[in-house]
Coordinates of C-alpha atoms and ligand atoms in Angstrom, one line a residue:
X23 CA -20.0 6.2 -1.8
X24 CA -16.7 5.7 -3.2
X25 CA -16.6 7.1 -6.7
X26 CA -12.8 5.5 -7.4
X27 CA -12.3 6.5 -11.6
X28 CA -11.3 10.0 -10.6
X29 CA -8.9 9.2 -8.6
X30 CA -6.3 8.5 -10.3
X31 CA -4.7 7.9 -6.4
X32 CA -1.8 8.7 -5.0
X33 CA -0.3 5.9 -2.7
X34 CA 2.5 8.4 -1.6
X35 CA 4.1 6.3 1.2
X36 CA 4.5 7.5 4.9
X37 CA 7.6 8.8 6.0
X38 CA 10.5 6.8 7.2
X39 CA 10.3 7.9 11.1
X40 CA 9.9 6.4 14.7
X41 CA 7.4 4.5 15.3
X42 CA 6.4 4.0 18.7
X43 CA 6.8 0.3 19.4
X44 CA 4.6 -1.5 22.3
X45 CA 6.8 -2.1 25.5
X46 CA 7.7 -5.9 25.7
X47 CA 4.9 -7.6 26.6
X48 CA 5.6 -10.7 28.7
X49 CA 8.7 -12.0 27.2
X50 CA 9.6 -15.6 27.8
X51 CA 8.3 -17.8 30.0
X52 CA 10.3 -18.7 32.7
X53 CA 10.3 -22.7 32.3
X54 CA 13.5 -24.2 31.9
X55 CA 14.6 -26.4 28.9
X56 CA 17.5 -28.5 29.2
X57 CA 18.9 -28.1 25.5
X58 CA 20.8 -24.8 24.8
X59 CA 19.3 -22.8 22.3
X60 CA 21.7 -22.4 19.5
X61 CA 22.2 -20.1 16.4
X62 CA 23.1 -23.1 14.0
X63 CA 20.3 -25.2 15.8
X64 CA 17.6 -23.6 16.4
X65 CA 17.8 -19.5 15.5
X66 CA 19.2 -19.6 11.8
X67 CA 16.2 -21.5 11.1
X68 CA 13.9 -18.9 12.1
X69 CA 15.9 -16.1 10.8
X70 CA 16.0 -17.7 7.4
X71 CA 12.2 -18.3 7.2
X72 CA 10.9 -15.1 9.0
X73 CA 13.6 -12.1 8.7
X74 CA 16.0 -12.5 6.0
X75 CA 13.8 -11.2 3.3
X76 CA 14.0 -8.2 4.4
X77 CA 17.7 -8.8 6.8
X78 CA 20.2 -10.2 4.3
X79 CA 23.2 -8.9 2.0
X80 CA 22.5 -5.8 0.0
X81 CA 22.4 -7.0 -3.7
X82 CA 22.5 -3.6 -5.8
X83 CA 19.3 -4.4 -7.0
X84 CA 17.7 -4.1 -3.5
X85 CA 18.6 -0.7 -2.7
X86 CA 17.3 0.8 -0.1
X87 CA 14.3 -2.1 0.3
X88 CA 16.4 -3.9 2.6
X89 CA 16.9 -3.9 6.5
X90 CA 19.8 -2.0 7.8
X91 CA 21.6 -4.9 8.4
X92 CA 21.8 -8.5 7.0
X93 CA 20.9 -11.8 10.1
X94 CA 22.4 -14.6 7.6
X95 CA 25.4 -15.6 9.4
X96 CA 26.2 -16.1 13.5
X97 CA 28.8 -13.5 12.4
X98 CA 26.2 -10.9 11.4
X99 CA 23.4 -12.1 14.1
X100 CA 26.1 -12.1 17.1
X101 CA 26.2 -8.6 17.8
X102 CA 22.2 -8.0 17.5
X103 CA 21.0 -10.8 20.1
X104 CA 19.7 -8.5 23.0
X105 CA 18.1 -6.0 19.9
X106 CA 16.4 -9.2 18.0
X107 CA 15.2 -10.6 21.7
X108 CA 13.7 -7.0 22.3
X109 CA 12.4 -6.5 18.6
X110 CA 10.6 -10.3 18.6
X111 CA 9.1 -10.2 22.0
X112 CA 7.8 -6.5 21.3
X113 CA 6.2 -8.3 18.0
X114 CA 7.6 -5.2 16.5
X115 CA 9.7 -7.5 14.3
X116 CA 8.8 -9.1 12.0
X117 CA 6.6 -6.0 11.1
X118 CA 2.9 -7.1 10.5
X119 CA 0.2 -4.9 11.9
X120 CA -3.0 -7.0 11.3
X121 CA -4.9 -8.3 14.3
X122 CA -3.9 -12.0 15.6
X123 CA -7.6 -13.2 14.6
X124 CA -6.1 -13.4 10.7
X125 CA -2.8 -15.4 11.1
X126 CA -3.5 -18.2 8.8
X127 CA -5.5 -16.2 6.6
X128 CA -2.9 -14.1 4.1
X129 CA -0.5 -15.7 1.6
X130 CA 2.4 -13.0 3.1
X131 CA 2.0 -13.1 6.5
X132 CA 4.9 -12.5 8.8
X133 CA 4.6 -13.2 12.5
X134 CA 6.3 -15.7 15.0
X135 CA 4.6 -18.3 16.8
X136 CA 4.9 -17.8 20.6
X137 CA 7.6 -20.9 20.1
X138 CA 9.5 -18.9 18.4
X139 CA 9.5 -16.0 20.0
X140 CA 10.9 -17.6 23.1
X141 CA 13.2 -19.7 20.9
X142 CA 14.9 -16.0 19.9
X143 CA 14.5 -14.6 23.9
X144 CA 16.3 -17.2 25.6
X145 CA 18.9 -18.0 22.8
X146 CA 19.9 -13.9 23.5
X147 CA 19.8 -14.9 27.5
X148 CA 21.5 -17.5 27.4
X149 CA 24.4 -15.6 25.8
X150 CA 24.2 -16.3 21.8
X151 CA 26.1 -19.2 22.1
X152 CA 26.6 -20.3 18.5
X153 CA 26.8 -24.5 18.4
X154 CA 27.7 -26.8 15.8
X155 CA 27.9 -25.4 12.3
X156 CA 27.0 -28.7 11.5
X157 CA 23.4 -28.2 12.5
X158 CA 22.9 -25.2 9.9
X159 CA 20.2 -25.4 7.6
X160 CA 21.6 -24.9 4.1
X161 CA 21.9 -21.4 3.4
X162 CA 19.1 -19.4 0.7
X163 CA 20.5 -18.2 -2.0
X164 CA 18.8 -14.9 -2.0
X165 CA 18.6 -13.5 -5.2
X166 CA 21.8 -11.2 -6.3
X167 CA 22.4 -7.8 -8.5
X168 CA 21.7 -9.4 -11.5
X169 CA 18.8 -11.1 -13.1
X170 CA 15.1 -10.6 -12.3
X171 CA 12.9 -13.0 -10.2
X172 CA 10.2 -12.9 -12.8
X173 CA 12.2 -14.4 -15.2
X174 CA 13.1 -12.3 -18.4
X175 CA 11.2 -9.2 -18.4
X176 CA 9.4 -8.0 -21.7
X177 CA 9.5 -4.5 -21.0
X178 CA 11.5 -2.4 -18.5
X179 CA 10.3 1.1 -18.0
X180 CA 12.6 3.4 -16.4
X181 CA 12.1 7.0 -15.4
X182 CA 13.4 9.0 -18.3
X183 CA 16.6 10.6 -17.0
X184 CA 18.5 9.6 -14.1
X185 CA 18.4 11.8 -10.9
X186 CA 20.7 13.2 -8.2
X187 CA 19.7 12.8 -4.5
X188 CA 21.6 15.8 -3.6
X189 CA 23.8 15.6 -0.1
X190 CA 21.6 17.5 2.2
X191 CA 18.8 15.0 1.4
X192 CA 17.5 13.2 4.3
X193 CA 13.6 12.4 3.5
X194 CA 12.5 13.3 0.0
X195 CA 9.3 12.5 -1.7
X196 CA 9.5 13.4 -5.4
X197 CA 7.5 12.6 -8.6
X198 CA 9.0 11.4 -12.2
X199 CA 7.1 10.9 -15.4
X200 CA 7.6 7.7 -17.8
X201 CA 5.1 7.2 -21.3
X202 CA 4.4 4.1 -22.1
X203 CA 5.1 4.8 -25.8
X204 CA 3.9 2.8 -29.2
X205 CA 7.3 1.6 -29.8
X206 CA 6.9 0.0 -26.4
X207 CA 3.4 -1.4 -26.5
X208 CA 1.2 -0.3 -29.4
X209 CA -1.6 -1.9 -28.1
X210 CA -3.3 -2.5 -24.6
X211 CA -1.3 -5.5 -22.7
X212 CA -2.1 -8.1 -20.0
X213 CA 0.2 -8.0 -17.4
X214 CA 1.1 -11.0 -15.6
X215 CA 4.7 -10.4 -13.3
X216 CA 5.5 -7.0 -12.2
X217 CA 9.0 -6.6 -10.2
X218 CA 10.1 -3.0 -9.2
X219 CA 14.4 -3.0 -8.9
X220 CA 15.3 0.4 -7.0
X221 CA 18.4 2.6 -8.8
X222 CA 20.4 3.2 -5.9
X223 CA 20.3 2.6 -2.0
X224 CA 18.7 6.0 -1.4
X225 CA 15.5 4.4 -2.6
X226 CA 13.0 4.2 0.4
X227 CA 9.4 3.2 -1.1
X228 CA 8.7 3.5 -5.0
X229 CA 4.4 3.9 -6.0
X230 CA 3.3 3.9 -9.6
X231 CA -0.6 4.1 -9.6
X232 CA -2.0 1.1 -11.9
X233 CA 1.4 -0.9 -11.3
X234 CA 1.7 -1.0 -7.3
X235 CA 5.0 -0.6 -6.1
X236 CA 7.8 -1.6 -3.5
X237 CA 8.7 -1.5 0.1
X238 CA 10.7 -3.1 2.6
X239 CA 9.7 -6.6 2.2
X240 CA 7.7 -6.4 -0.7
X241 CA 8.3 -9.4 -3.2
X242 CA 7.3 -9.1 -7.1
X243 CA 4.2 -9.6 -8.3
X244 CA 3.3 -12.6 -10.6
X245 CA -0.2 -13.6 -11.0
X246 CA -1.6 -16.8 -10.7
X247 CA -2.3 -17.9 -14.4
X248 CA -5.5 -16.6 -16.0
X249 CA -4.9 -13.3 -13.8
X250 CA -3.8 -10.3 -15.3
X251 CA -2.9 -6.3 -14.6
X252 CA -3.8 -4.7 -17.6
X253 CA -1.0 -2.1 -18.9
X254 CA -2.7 0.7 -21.2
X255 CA -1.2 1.5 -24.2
X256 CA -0.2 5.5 -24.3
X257 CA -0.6 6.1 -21.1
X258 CA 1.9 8.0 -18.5
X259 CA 3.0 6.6 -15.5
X260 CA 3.8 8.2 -12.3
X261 CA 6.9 7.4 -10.4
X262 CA 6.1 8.1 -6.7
X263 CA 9.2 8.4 -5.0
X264 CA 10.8 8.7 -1.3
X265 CA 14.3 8.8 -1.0
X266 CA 15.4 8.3 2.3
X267 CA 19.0 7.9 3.4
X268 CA 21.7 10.0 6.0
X269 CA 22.4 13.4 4.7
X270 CA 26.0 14.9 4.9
X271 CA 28.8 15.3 2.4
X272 CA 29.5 13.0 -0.2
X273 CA 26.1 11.1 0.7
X274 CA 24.7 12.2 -2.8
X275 CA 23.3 9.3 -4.9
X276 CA 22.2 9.1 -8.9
X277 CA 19.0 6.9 -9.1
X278 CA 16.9 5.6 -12.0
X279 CA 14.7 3.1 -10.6
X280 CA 12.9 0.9 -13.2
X281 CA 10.5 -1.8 -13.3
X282 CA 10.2 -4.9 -15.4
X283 CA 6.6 -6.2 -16.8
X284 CA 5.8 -10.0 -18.4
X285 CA 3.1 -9.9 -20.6
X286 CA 0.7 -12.4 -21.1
X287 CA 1.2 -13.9 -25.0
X288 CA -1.9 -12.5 -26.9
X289 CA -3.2 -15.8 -27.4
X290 CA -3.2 -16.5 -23.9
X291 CA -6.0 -16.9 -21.9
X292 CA -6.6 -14.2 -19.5
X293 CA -10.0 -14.9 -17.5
X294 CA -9.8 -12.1 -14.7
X295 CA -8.6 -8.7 -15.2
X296 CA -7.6 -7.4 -11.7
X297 CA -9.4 -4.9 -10.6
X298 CA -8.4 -2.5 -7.8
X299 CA -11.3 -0.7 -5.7
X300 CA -10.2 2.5 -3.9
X301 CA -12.5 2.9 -1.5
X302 CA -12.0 6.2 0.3
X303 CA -12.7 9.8 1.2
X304 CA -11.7 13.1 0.4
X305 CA -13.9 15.6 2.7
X306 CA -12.4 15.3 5.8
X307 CA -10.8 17.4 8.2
X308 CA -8.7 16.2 10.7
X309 CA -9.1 18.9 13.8
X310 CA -6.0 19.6 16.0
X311 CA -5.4 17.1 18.9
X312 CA -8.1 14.5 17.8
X313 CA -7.1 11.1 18.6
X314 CA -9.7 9.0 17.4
X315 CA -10.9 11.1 14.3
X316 CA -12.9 8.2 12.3
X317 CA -13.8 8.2 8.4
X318 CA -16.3 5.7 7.4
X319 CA -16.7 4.3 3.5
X320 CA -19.1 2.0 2.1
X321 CA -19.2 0.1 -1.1
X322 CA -20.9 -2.4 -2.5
X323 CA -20.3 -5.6 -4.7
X324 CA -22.5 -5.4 -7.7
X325 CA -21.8 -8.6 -8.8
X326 CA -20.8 -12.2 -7.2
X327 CA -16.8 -11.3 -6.7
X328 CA -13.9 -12.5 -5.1
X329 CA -11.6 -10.3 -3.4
X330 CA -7.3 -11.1 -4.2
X331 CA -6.1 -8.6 -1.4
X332 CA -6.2 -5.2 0.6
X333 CA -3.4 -2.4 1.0
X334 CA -5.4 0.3 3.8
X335 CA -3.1 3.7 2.7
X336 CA -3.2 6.4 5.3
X337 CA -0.2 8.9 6.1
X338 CA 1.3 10.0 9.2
X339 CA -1.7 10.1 11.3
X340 CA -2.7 6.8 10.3
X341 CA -3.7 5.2 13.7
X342 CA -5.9 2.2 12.6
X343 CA -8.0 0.6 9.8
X344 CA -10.4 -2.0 9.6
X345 CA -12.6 -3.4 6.8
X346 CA -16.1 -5.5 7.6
X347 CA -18.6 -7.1 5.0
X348 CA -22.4 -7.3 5.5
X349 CA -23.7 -10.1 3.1
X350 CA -26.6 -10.4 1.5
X351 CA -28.2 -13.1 4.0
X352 CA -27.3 -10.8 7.0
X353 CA -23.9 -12.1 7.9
X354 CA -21.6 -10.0 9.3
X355 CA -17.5 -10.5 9.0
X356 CA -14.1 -8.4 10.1
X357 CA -12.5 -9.2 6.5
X358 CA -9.4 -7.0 8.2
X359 CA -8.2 -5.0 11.3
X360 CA -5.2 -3.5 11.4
X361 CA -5.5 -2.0 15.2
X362 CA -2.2 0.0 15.1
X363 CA -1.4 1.1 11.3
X364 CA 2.2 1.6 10.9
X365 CA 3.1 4.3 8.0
X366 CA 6.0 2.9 8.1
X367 CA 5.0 -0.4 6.2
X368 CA 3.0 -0.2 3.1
X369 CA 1.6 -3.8 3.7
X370 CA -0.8 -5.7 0.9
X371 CA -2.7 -8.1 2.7
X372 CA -2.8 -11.2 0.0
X373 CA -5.3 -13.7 0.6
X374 CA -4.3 -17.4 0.4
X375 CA -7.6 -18.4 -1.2
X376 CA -9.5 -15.6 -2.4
X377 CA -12.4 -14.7 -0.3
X378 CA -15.9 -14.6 -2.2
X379 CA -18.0 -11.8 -2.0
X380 CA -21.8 -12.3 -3.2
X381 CA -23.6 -9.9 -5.2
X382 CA -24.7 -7.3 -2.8
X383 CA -21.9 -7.4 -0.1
X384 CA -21.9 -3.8 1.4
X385 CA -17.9 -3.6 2.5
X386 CA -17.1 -0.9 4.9
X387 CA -13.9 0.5 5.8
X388 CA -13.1 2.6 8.8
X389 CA -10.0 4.5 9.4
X390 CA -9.4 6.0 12.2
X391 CA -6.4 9.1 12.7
X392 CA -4.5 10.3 15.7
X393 CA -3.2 13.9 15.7
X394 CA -2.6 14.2 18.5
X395 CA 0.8 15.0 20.3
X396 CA 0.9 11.4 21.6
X397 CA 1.2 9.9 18.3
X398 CA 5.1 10.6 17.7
X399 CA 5.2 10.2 13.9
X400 CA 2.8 13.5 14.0
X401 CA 4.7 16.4 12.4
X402 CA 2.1 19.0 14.2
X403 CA -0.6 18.4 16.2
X404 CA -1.9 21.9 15.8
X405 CA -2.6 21.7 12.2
X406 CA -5.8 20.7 10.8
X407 CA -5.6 18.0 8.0
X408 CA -6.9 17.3 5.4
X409 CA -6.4 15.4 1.8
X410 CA -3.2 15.8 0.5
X411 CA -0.5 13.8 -1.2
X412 CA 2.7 14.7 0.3
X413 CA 2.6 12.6 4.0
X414 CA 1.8 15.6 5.7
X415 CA -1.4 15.7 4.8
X416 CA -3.4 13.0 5.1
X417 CA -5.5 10.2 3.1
X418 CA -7.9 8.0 3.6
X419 CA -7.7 4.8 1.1
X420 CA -8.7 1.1 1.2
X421 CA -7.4 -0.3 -1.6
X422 CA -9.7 -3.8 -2.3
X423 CA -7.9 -5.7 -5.3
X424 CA -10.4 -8.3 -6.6
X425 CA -12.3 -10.4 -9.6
X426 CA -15.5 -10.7 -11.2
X427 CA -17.0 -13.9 -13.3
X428 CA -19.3 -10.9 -15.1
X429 CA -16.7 -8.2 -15.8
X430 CA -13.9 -10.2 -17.3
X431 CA -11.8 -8.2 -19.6
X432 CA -13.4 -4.7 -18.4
X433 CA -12.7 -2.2 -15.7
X434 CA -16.1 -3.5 -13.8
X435 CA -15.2 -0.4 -11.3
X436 CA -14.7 2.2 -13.9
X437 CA -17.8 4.3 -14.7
X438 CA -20.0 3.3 -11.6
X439 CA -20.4 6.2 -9.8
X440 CA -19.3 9.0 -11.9
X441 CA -18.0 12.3 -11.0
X442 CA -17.2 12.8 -7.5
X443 CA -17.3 16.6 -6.9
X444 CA -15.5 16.0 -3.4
X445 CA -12.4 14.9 -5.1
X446 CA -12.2 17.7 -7.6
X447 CA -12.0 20.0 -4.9
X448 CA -9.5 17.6 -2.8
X449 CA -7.6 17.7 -6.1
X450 CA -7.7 21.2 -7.0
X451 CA -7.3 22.7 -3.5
X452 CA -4.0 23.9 -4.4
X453 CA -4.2 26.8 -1.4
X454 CA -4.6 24.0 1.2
X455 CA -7.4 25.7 2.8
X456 CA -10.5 23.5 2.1
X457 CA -11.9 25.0 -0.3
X458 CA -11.6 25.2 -4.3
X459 CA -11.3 29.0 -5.3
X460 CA -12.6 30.0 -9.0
X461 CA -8.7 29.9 -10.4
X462 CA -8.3 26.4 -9.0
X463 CA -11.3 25.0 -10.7
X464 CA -10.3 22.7 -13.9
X465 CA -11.9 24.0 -17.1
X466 CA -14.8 21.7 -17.3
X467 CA -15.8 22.9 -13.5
X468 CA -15.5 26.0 -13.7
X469 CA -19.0 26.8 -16.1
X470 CA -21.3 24.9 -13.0
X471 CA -18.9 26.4 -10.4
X472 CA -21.5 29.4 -9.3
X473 CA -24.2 27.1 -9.5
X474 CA -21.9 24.7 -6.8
X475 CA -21.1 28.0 -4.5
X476 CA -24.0 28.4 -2.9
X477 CA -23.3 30.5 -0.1
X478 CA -22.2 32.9 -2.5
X479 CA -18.5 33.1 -0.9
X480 CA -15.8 32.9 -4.1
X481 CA -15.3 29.4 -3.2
X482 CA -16.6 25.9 -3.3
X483 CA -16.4 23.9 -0.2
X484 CA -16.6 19.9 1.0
X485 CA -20.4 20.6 2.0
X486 CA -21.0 22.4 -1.8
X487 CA -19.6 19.7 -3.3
X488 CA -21.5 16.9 -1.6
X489 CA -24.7 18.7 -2.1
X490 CA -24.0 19.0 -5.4
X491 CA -22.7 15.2 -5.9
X492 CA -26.6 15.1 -4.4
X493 CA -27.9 16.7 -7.1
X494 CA -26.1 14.9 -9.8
X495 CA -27.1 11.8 -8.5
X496 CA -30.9 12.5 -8.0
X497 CA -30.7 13.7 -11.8
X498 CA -29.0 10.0 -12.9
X499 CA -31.9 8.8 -10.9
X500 CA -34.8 10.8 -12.7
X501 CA -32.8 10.0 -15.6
X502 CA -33.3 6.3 -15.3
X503 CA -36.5 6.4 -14.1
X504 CA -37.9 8.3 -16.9
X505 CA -35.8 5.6 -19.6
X506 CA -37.8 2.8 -17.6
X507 CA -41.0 4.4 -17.6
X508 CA -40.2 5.4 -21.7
X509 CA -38.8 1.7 -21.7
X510 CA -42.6 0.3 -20.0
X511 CA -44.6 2.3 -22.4
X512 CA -43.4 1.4 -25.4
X513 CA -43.7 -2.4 -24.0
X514 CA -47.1 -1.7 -22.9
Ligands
HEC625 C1 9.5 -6.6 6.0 C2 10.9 -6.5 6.3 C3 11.5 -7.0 7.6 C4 11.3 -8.2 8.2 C5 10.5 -9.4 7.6 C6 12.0 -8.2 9.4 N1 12.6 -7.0 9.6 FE1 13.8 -6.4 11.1 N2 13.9 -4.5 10.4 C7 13.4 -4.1 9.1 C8 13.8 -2.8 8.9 C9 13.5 -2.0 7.6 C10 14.4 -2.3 10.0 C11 14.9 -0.9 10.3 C12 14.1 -0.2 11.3 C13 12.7 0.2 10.9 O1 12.6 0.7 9.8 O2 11.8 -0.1 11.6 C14 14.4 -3.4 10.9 C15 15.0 -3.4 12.2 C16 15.3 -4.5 13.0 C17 16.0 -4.5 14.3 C18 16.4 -3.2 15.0 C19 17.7 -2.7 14.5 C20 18.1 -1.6 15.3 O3 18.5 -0.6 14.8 O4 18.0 -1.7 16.6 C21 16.0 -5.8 14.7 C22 16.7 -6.3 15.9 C23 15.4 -6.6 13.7 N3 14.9 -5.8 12.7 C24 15.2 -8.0 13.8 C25 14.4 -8.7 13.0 C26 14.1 -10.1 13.2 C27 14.7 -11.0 14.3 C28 13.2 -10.5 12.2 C29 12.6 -11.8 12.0 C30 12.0 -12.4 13.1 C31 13.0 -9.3 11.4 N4 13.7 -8.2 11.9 C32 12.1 -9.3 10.3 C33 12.7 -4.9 8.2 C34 12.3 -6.2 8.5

């Protein structure tokens, strides 16, 4: 049971390492095509519509959140031909990790057709040849430093003061505060474009819980009209950042990232607030060497819904994820596999059309973690893991983002479960043993915390805490019960 209020989630982002990319499968076929394959022909085509949102010119708005180098021009591309004939055929590039069976299916989808594929191979093979510039598509005009794709923005938040990424700095992950003041927003506001602009090209991945974030790739949000984030009044926000970039002297970087909100005008009508699930587990432990260690969640829809997108969140061990939906009437449906999860990139899956979900769909998502030597992102296999947020421990998330027709204009996920005594300890577990000690126990824990330690040890573990998550819930039930038998009398 996924009790998501309390977790007030950390989407720390994986690492920036290796990933282990499948050997070239069979590469082109051998058949041979008369016409030459050339870059203003045929390949700047491609390039334009599959790689250069991440491969183009680093505008200083991009940072970080572009590829390491731009394919716009045969000038640029030239050098890469063997590497992009490699990366394509691999289907390493463009990065996408869910299975084939969903191409067609998400709105941000990034793969090649076979076509194209072996467009990209035998252009390389046959020597780059470039061809007549008069053939070139027109170029994009990909957007520059200035000015924001959502338009004019009604609100930039910033992290309050700027900071140095110090010389030595290679991987960083690192945590800044910003409060959304009454100057700012004296009231609760519906959000409908969110576009994050990095400070500085040190910026690898940026997270703020409740606003989503950026990665390579990752275009703003804007939400179809009628949808709506909702941005609380008051409230603090957490920057999440990693900073990734070449240490040595004179590499140092100031950053002060900021994002830029559109409102919804109050008179506007916003139909859907929404709402993001986080379906997920915190009392697990990963044992040393496991490759196939598997956490199971189930939820269910308690009202006729219709789900917007998915982002799975795992950290370095992340080896796979998959989410299913049992209906009502007995159907069965893989809503998502991702068969070889890539830290690496922090991919929302964004449906096309949304997909409905009946009252009463049971969702379940599986994740599955490698630590195991033979997963080379692993920083070490001997160590058991378990929920953390810096990448080296691990998580276990699903994120569903979805609507509701009954719980317009309210958080229909807040308040469903209630406390989840498995992620106060998770939380609290600042010795990183398992276990939540009498001193790590938040203030309103620690009066039940010797009725939760049963084994009489000093310490409340992941099997304490679910038994007592037991016990709470068999008291809601009573609870109930004894309303609707008060309820039944007094009708009778
Ligand atoms: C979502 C962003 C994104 C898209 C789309 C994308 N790339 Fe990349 N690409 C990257 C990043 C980032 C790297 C740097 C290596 C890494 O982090 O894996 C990279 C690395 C590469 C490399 C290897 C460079 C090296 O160091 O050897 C090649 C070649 C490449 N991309 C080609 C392509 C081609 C061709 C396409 C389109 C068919 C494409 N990429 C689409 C982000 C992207």
């Amino acid at each position: 049971m996924t009790r998501p209020q309390i977790s007030s989630v950390t989407r720390l982002i994986a690492l920036g390492a290796i990933a282990s990319l499948a050997l070239a499968g069979a590469a082109s076929a051998a058949a041979v095509d008369p016409e030459p394959v050339t870059f203003y022909g045929d390949v700047a085509r491609v390039l334009q519509q599959e790689c250069q949102v991440c491969h183009r010119p680093n505008g200083a708005n991009l940072g970080g959140m572009v590829a390491p180098m731009a394919l716009t021009t045969y000038e640029e591309t030239r050098p890469w031909a063997r590497s992009i004939a490699r990366q394509v055929a691999s289907r390493a590039m463009p990065p996408w990790d869910a299975a084939p069976q969903h191409n067609g299916v998400f709105a941000n989808e990034r793969t090649l057709t076979q076509e194209e594929i072996d467009l990209l191979v035998r252009w390389a093979e046959s020597g780059a040849p470039a061809g007549n510039p008069a053939d070139a598509p027109e170029p994009i005009d990909w957007p520059s430093s200035d000015g924001w794709l959502i338009g004019e923005p009604d609100l930039v938040l910033q992290f309050d003061e700027p900071y140095f990424v110090e010389d030595d700095v290679d991987d960083l992950y690192i945590y800044f505060k910003t409060t959304v003041t009454d100057e700012m927003i004296p009231e609760d506001r519906y959000v409908k474009a969110i576009e994050f602009r990095p400070g500085s090209s040190a910026v690898h991945h940026i997270i703020v819980p409740g606003l989503g974030g950026i990665a390579p790739g990752n275009d703003p949000v804007i939400h179809t009209d009628g949808m709506a984030d909702v941005l609380k009044a008051g409230r603090d926000l957490q920057w999440q950042m990693h900073y990734h970039k070449e240490p040595g002297e004179g590499t140092g970087v100031w950053d002060q990232s900021s994002v830029a909100l559109k409102f919804y005008d109050k008179d506007e009508d916003v139909k859907y607030e929404v709402f993001n699930a986080d379906m997920g587990k915190y009392d697990f432990a990963v044992p040393p060497g496991a490759t196939d260690y598997t956490i199971q969640t189930e939820w269910t829809f308690p009202s006729d819904s219709e789900i917007v997108g998915y982002l799975p969140h795992m950290h370095l061990r992340g080896k796979a994820a998959k989410y299913e939906a049992y209906y009502p009437d007995g159907g069965y449906e893989v809503l998502l596999d991702v068969p070889n999860y890539d830290f690496n990139w922090q991919t929302t899956y964004k449906y096309k059309e949304r997909k409905k979900m009946p009252a009463g769909t049971k969702l379940v998502l599986t994740t599955v973690f490698d630590n195991s030597e033979s997963n080379l992102a692993n920083p070490d296999p001997t160590a058991t893991v378990r929920w953390g947020e810096p990448t080296t421990d691990e998580m276990s998330f699903g994120f569903v983002s979805y609507i509701n027709e009954e719980n317009k204009g309210r958080g229909a996920f807040q308040g469903d479960d209630g406390l989840d005594l498995t992620a106060v300890v998770a939380f609290s577990d600042e010795s990183r043993d398992g276990k939540m000690q009498l001193e790590e126990a938040p203030g309103m824990v620690k009066q039940y915390f010797e009725m939760m330690d049963q084994n009489k040890d000093g310490a409340v573990d992941m099997e304490e805490a679910k038994a007592a998550n037991a016990f709470l819930e068999q008291m809601a039930e009573q609870r109930e019960k004894a309303e609707a038998a008060a309820a039944g009398a007094a009708g009778g």
